[in-house]
C-alpha positions in Angstrom: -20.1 6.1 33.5 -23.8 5.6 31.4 -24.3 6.1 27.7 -27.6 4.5 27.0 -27.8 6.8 23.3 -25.6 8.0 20.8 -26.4 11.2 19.1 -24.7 12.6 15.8 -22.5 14.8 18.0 -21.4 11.3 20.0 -21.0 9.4 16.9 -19.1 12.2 14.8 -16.4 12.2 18.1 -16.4 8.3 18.0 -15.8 8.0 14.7 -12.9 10.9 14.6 -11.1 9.2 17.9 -11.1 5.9 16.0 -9.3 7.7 13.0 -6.8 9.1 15.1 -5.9 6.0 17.1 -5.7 4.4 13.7 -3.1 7.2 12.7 -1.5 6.3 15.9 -1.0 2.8 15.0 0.2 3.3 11.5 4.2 2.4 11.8 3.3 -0.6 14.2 0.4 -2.4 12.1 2.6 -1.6 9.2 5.2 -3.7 10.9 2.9 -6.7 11.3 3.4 -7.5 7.7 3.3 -11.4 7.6 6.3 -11.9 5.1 9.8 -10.6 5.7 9.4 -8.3 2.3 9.4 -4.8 2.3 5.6 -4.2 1.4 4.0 -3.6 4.6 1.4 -0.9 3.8 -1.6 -2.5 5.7 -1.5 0.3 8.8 -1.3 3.4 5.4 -3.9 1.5 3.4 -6.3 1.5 6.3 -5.4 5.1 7.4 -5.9 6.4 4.3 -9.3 4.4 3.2 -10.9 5.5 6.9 -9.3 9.2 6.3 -11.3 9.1 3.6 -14.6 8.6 5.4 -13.6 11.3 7.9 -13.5 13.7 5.4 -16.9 12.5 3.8 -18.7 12.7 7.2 -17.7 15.8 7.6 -19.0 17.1 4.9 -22.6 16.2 6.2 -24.6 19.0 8.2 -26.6 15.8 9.3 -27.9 15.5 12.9 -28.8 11.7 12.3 -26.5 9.0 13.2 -27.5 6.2 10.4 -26.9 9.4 7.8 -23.7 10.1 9.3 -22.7 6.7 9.0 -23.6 6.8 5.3 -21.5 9.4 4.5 -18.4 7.5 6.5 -19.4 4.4 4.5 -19.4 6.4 1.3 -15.9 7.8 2.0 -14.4 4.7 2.7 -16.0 3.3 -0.4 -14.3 5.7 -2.4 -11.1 5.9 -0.6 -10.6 2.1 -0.2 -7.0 0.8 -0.7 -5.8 -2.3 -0.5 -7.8 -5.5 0.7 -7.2 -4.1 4.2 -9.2 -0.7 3.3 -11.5 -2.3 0.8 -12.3 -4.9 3.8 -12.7 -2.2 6.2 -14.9 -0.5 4.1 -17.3 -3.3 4.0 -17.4 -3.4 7.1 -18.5 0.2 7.9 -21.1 -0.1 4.8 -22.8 -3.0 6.8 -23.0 -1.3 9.8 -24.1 1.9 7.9 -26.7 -0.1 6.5 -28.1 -1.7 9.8 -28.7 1.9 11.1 -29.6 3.9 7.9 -33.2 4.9 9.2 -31.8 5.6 12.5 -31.8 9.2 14.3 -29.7 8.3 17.2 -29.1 4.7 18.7 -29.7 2.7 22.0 -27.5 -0.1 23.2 -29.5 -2.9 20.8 -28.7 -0.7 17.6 -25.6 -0.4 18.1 -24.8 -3.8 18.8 -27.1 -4.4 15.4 -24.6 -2.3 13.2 -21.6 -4.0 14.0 -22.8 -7.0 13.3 -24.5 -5.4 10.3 -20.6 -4.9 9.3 -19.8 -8.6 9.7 -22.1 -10.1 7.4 -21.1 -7.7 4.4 -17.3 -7.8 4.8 -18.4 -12.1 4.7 -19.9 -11.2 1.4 -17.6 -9.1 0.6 -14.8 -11.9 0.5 -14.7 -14.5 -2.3 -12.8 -16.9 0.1 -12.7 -15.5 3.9 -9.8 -16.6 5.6 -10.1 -17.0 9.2 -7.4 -15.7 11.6 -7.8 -12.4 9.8 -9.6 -9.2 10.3 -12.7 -10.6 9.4 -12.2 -13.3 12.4 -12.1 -10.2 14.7 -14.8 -8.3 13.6 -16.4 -11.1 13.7 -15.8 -12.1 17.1 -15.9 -8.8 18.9 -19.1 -8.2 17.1 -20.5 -11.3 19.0 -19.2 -10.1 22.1 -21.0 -6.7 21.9 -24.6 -8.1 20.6 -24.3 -10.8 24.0 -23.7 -7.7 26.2 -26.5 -5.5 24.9 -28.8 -8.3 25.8 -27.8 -7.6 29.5 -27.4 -4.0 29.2 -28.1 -0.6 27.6 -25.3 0.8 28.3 -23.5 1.8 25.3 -20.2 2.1 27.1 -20.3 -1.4 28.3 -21.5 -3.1 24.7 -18.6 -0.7 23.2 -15.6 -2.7 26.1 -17.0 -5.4 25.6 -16.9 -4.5 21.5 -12.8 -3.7 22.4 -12.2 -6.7 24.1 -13.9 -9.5 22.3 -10.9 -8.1 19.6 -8.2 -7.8 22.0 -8.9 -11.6 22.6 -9.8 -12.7 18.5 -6.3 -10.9 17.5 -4.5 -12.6 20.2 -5.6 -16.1 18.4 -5.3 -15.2 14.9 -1.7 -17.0 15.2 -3.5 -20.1 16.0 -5.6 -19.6 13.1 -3.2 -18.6 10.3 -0.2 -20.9 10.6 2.2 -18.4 8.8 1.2 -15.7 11.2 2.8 -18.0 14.0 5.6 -18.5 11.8 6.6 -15.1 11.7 5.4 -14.2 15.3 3.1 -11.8 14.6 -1.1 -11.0 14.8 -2.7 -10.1 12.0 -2.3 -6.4 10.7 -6.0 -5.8 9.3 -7.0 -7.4 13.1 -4.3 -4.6 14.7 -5.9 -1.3 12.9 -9.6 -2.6 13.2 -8.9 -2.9 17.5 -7.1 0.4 16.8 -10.8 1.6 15.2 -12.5 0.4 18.0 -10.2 1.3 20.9 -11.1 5.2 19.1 -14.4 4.3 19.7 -14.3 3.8 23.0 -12.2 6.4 24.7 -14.7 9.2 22.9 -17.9 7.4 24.0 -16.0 7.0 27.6 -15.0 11.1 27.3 -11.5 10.2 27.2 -10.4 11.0 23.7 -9.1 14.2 22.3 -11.1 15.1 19.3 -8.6 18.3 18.7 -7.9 17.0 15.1 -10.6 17.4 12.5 -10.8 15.6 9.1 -8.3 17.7 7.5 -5.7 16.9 9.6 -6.4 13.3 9.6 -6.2 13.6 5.9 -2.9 15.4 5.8 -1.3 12.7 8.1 -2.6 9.9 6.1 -0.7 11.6 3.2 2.6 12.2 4.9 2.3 8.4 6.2 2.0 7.0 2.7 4.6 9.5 1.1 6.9 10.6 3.7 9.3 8.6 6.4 9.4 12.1 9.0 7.1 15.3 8.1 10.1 17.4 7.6 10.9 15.3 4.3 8.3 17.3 2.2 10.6 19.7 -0.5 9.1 22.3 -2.7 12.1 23.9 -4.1 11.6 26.5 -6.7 14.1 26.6 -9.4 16.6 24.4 -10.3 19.1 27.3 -10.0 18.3 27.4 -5.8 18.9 23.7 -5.9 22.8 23.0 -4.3 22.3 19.5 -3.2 20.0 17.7 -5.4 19.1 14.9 -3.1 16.7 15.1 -0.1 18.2 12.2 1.9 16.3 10.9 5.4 17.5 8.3 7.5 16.5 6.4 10.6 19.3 4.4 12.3 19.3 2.4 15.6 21.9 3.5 17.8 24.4 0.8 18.9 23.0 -1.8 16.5 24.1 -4.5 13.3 27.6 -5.2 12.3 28.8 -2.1 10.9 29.2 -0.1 14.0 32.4 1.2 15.1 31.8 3.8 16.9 29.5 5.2 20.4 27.3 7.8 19.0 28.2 11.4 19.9 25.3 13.7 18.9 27.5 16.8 18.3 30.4 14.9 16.7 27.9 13.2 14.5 25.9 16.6 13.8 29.2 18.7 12.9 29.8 15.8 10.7 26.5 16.1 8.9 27.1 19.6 8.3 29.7 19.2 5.8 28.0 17.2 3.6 25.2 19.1 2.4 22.5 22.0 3.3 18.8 21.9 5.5 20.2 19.6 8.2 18.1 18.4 11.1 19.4 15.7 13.5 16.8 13.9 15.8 17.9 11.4 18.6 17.3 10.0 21.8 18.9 7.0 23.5 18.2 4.6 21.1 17.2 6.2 17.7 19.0 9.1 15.5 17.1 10.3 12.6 18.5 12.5 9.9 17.2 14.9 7.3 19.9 16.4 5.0 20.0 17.8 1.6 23.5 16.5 -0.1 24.6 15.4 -3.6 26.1 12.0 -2.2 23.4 10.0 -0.2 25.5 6.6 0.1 27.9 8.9 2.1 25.2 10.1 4.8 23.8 6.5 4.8 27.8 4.9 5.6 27.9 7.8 8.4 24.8 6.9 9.7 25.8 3.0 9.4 29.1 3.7 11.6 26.7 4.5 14.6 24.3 1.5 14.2 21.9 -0.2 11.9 20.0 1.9 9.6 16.0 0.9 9.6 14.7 3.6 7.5 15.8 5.4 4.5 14.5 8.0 1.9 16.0 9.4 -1.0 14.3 11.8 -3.3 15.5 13.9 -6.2 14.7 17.4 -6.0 15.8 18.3 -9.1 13.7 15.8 -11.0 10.4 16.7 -8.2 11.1 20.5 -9.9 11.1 19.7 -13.3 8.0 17.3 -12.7 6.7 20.4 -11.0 7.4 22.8 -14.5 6.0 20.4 -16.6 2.8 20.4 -14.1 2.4 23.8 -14.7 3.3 23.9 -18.0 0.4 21.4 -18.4 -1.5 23.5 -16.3 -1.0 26.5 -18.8 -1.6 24.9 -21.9 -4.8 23.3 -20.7 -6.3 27.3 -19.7 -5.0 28.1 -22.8 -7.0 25.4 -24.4 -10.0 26.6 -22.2 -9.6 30.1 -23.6 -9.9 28.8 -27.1 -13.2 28.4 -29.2 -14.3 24.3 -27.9 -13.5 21.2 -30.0 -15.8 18.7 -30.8 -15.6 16.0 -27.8 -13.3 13.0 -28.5 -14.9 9.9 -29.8 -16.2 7.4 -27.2 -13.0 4.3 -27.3 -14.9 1.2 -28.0 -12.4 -0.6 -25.7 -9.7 1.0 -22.7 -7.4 -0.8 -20.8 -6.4 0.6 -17.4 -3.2 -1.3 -15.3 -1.3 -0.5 -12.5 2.3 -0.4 -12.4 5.3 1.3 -10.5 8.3 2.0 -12.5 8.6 4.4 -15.4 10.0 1.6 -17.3 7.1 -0.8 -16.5 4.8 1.9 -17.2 6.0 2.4 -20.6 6.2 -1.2 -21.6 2.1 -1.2 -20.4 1.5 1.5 -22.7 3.6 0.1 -25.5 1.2 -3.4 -25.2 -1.8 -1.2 -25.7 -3.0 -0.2 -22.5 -4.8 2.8 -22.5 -3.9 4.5 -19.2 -1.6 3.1 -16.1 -2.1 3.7 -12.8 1.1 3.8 -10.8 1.1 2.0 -8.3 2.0 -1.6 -6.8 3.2 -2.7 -4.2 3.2 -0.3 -0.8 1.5 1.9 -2.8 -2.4 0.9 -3.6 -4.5 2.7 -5.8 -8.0 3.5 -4.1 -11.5 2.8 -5.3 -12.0 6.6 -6.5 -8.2 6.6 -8.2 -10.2 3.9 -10.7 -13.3 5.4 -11.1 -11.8 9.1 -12.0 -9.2 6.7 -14.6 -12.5 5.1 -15.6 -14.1 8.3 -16.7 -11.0 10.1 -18.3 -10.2 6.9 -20.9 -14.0 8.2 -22.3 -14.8 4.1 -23.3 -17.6 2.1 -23.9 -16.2 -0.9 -22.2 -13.3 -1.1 -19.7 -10.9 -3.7 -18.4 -9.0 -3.2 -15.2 -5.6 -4.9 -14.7 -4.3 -4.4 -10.9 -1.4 -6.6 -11.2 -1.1 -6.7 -7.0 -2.8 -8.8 -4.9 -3.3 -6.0 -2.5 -5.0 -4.0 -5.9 -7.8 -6.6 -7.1 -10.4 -6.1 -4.5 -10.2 -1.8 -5.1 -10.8 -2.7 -8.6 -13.7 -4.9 -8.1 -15.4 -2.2 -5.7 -15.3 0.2 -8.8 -17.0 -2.4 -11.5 -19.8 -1.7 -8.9 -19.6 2.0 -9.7 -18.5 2.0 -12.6 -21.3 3.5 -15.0 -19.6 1.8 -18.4 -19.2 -2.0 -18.2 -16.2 -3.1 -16.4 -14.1 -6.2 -15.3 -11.2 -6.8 -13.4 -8.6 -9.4 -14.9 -7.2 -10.6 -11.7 -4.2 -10.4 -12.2 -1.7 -10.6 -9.0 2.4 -9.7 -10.8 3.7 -7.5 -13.5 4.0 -10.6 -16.1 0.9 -11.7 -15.3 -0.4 -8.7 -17.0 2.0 -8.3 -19.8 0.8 -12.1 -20.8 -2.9 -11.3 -20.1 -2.8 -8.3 -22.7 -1.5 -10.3 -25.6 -4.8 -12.5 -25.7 -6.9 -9.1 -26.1 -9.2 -9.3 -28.8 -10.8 -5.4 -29.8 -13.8 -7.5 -31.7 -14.6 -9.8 -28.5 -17.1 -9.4 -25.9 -16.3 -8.3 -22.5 -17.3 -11.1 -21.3 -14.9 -12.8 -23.7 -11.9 -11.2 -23.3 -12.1 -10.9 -19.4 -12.3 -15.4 -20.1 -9.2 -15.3 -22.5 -7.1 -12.5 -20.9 -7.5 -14.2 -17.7 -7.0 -18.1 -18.9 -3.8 -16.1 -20.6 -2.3 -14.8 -17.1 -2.0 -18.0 -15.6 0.4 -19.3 -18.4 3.1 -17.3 -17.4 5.3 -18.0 -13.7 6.3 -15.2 -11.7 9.6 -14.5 -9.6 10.4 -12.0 -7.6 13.7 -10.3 -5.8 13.9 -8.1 -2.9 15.2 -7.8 0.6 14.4 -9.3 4.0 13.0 -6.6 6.5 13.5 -9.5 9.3 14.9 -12.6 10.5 12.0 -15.5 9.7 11.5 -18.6 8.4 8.7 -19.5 6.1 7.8 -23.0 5.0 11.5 -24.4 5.9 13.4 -21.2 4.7 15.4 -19.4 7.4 16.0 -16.2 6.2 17.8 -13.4 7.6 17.2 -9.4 7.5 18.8 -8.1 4.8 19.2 -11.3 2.7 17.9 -11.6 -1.0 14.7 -13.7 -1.9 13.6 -15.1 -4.1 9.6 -15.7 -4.5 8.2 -17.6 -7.6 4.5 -17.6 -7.6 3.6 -16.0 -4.1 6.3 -18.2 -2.6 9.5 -17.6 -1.0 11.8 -20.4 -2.3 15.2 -19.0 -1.3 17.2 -16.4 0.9 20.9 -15.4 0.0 23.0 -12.9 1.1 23.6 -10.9 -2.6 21.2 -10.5 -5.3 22.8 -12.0 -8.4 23.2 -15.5 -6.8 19.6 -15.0 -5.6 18.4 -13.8 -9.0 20.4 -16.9 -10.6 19.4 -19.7 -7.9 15.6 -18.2 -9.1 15.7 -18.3 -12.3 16.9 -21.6 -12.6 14.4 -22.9 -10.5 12.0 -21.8 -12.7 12.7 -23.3 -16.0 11.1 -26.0 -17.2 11.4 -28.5 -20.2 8.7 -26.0 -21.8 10.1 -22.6 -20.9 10.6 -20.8 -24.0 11.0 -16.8 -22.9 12.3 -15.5 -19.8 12.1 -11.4 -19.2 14.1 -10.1 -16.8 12.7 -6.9 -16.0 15.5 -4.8 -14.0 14.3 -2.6 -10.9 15.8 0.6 -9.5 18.1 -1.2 -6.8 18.4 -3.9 -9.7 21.8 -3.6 -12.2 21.1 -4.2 -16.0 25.2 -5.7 -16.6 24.3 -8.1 -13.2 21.5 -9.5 -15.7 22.8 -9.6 -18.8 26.0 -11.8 -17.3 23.3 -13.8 -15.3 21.5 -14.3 -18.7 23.9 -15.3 -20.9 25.5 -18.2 -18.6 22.3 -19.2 -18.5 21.9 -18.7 -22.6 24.7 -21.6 -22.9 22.6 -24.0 -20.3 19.4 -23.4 -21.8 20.0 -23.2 -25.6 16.0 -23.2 -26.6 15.7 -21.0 -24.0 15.2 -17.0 -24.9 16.4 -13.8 -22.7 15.3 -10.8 -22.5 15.9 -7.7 -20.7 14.3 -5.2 -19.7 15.1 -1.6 -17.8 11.4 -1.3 -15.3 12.5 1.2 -12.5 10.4 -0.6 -10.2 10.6 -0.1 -6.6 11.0 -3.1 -4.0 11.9 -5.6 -6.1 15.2 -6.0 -7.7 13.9 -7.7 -10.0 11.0 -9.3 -11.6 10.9 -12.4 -14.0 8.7 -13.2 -16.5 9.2 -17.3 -17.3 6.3 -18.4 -20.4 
């Protein structure tokens, strides 16, 4: 087969194909996450940052390619999340750039953009590290500009496009020692050959372009919000409500120590049925997942347990989801009631806002309590996008702003909106929770920008971080053999210890992180977390370290057990 031009009705079926493979691809790139912690968002982050540029392109009536591929540059742009997404979006804002003045493109042009994508993601990235997603853009980019030398076939340049990253992801092991630790490719690598193997099958005529960009979008919410699309609730009242608790599983049949029995689906179903209301029981040979609304979810999750190993496992409240949802609307009526009213003078212009992102209504709070003006929430598996910071941006109604992402994953999405930003902005990079509880107290209303982004971020890096949560895997990292379902503990980035309980991991942590000049440790308790498990870990430790202070504090926070705060 022969494609020697792609015209905006080619390149609007490319460019859907390579969102839906990337949907596709979501659980397994998710999977690829290089440490054994229960963060990997990678596959949602790109999902939902591409979704976004589906949507934008099409919105355009355009019938020129390099116009189309503006408005699925601006899309991602705005719907970047994580440094996957924000990375990805580079990418497709080089290539968009390459092609801007162009109607339709030959083999040459195409070849052009995807290189065009390479050099910006480059710039893009204070530090690129190879063995990453930029190693195979990079490298499959190559690939196709070498074959459109030789050909203008756009079908060939597009294989030869696929494989050149089939091959690059396949080394990235090589490249990034802990990726060979684990055993794994690199995720960002995984969903941009996903991207591309969407390209090719529509420029080949094989794709099914069936979905459009709504339904993308509506998948790439359910991903990042929803372990089966059953588990969305929208009860009315909290009168209709029997069972508060909309509990999911996933287990895997026949797996882990605590089984004890063979699965029978009908035994296991009638079971099910006398705990609670809205059942649904999935399974095949080797997987059984479970919807139920009951008022005991430990129960369903022992059940489930007796059968084989659990592997996934969502728990909401629907009584809480319907009073967030009559305060929503009560919000909702006050502010048309508002409308109705005569119009008050417009709130004075803030000379300063703060904006940090948090997860945990008890982190939250604390933010707010330290001055910061608005919080995002937000953290770890779940990344703010470009757009959720610019809209914060222009609802504080400040003359100067300062952006504190507190993730890794968060920093880059909140240096792509300085860029749009129309008020002065900066990013304090800061990468934990304590890191931007310290940063805040060297905030200075009468400084510069420039002045406090110098002192609040000379300020982070006095405080040491530590971290609890689970193992999703058996690994070992930098001579620590860990084991799925142990306890870590991670003290600035690093995993320094795997147990098989939490307390002994959140004591073996904390004592490695004293010092002669530790003089405050916080404790900051998360929603698996126990307050009494702290406070008994915190005053043995009182009598060891007498100059030593504790504190304690009730976050919320999902993930991690706990977080510590050592200054």
């Amino acid at each position: 087969m022969e494609l020697t031009k792609i015209t905006a009705a080619e390149f609007r079926a490319m460019v859907i194909a390579g969102g839906q493979r990337l949907n596709d691809q979501i659980e397994l790139i998710n999977s690829l996450n290089v440490f054994p912690v229960p963060d990997g968002d990678t596959g949602t982050n790109m999902n939902m940052s591409f979704t976004s540029g589906v949507e934008n392109l099409k919105q355009s009536k355009s019938d020129k390619v390099g116009e189309l591929a503006g408005a699925l540059a601006k899309g991602l742009l705005m719907g970047a999340r994580g440094n996957s997404g924000v990375i990805l979006s580079q990418i497709f804002r080089g290539f968009s750039q390459a092609i801007t003045d162009k109607d339709t493109l030959d083999a040459n042009d195409f070849a052009a953009a995807f290189a065009g994508g390479v050099e910006a993601a480059y710039k893009a990235v204070m530090k690129p590290v190879e063995g990453t997603i930029l190693t195979v853009a990079r490298e499959s980019a190559i690939r196709g500009e070498k074959k459109a030398a030789k050909t203008d076939n756009i079908i060939e340049v597009m294989q030869s496009i696929v494989t050149g990253a089939e091959k690059s992801l396949a080394k990235t092991p090589d490249l990034l020692p802990v990726l060979k630790q684990v055993g794994v490719v690199d995720s960002g690598g995984k969903g941009l050959l996903s991207v591309y193997e969407g390209f090719l099958s529509a420029l080949k005529g094989e794709a099914s372009i069936a979905q459009d960009a709504d339904e993308l979008s509506q998948q790439a919410q359910a991903h990042a919000h929803a372990m089966f699309e059953e588990g969305a609730e929208n009860p009315m009242t909290l009168e209709e409500i029997t069972y508060g608790y909309c509990t999911e599983i996933m287990v895997r049949i026949g797996e882990g120590p605590t089984t004890i029995k063979s699965f029978n689906y009908d035994e296991f179903r009638n079971t099910l049925d006398q705990k609670g209301d809205s059942l649904l029981v999935v399974a095949d040979d080797e997987i059984v997942k479970v919807h139920i609304h009951t008022e005991n979810p430990g129960e369903i999750m022992q059940l489930g347990q007796e059968f084989g190993e659990l592997i996934k496992i969502k728990v909401d409240n629907m009584r809480e989801q319907v009073r967030s949802l009559e305060n929503d609307e009560k919000a909702l009526n006050e502010k048309a009631k508002q409308a109705a009213e005569p119009a008050k003078p417009t709130e004075p212009e803030r000379e300063y806002a703060i904006i940090a992102v948090a997860a945990g209504e008890g982190i939250m709070e604390l933010f707010r309590s330290l001055g910061v003006t608005e919080v995002l929430s937000g953290g770890q598996t779940m990344n703010p996008s470009t757009e959720d910071f610019i809209k914060a941006i222009e609802r504080v109604h400040a003359k100067k702003i300062i952006l504190l992402p507190n993730n890794k994953n968060i920093v880059m999405a909140a240096e792509q909106a300085t860029q749009v930003a129309e008020v002065p902005t900066v990013v304090i990079p800061t990468t934990t929770i304590p890191e931007g509880i310290a940063s805040l107290m060297a905030f200075n209303v009468d400084a510069s920008i420039e002045e406090n982004k110098e002192q609040m971020t000379a300020m982070s890096h006095q405080v040491t971080s530590g971290q609890i949560t689970y193992s999703i895997r058996d690994t070992e990292i930098d001579g620590v053999k860990i084991n799925k379902d142990d306890y870590m503990g991670i003290v600035s980035g690093k995993i320094m210890l795997s147990v098989q309980d939490a307390p002994t991991a959140l004591d073996q942590t904390l004592k490695l992180m004293m010092t002669e000049e530790t003089e405050i440790v916080t404790i900051i308790v998360g929603e698996d977390g126990s307050v009494d498990e702290a406070n008994q870990i915190a005053e043995e430790l009182e009598e060891r370290f007498e100059d030593v202070e504790f504190e304690i504090v009730e976050g919320n926070q999902p993930v991690y057990n706990y977080i510590i705060s050592a200054e």
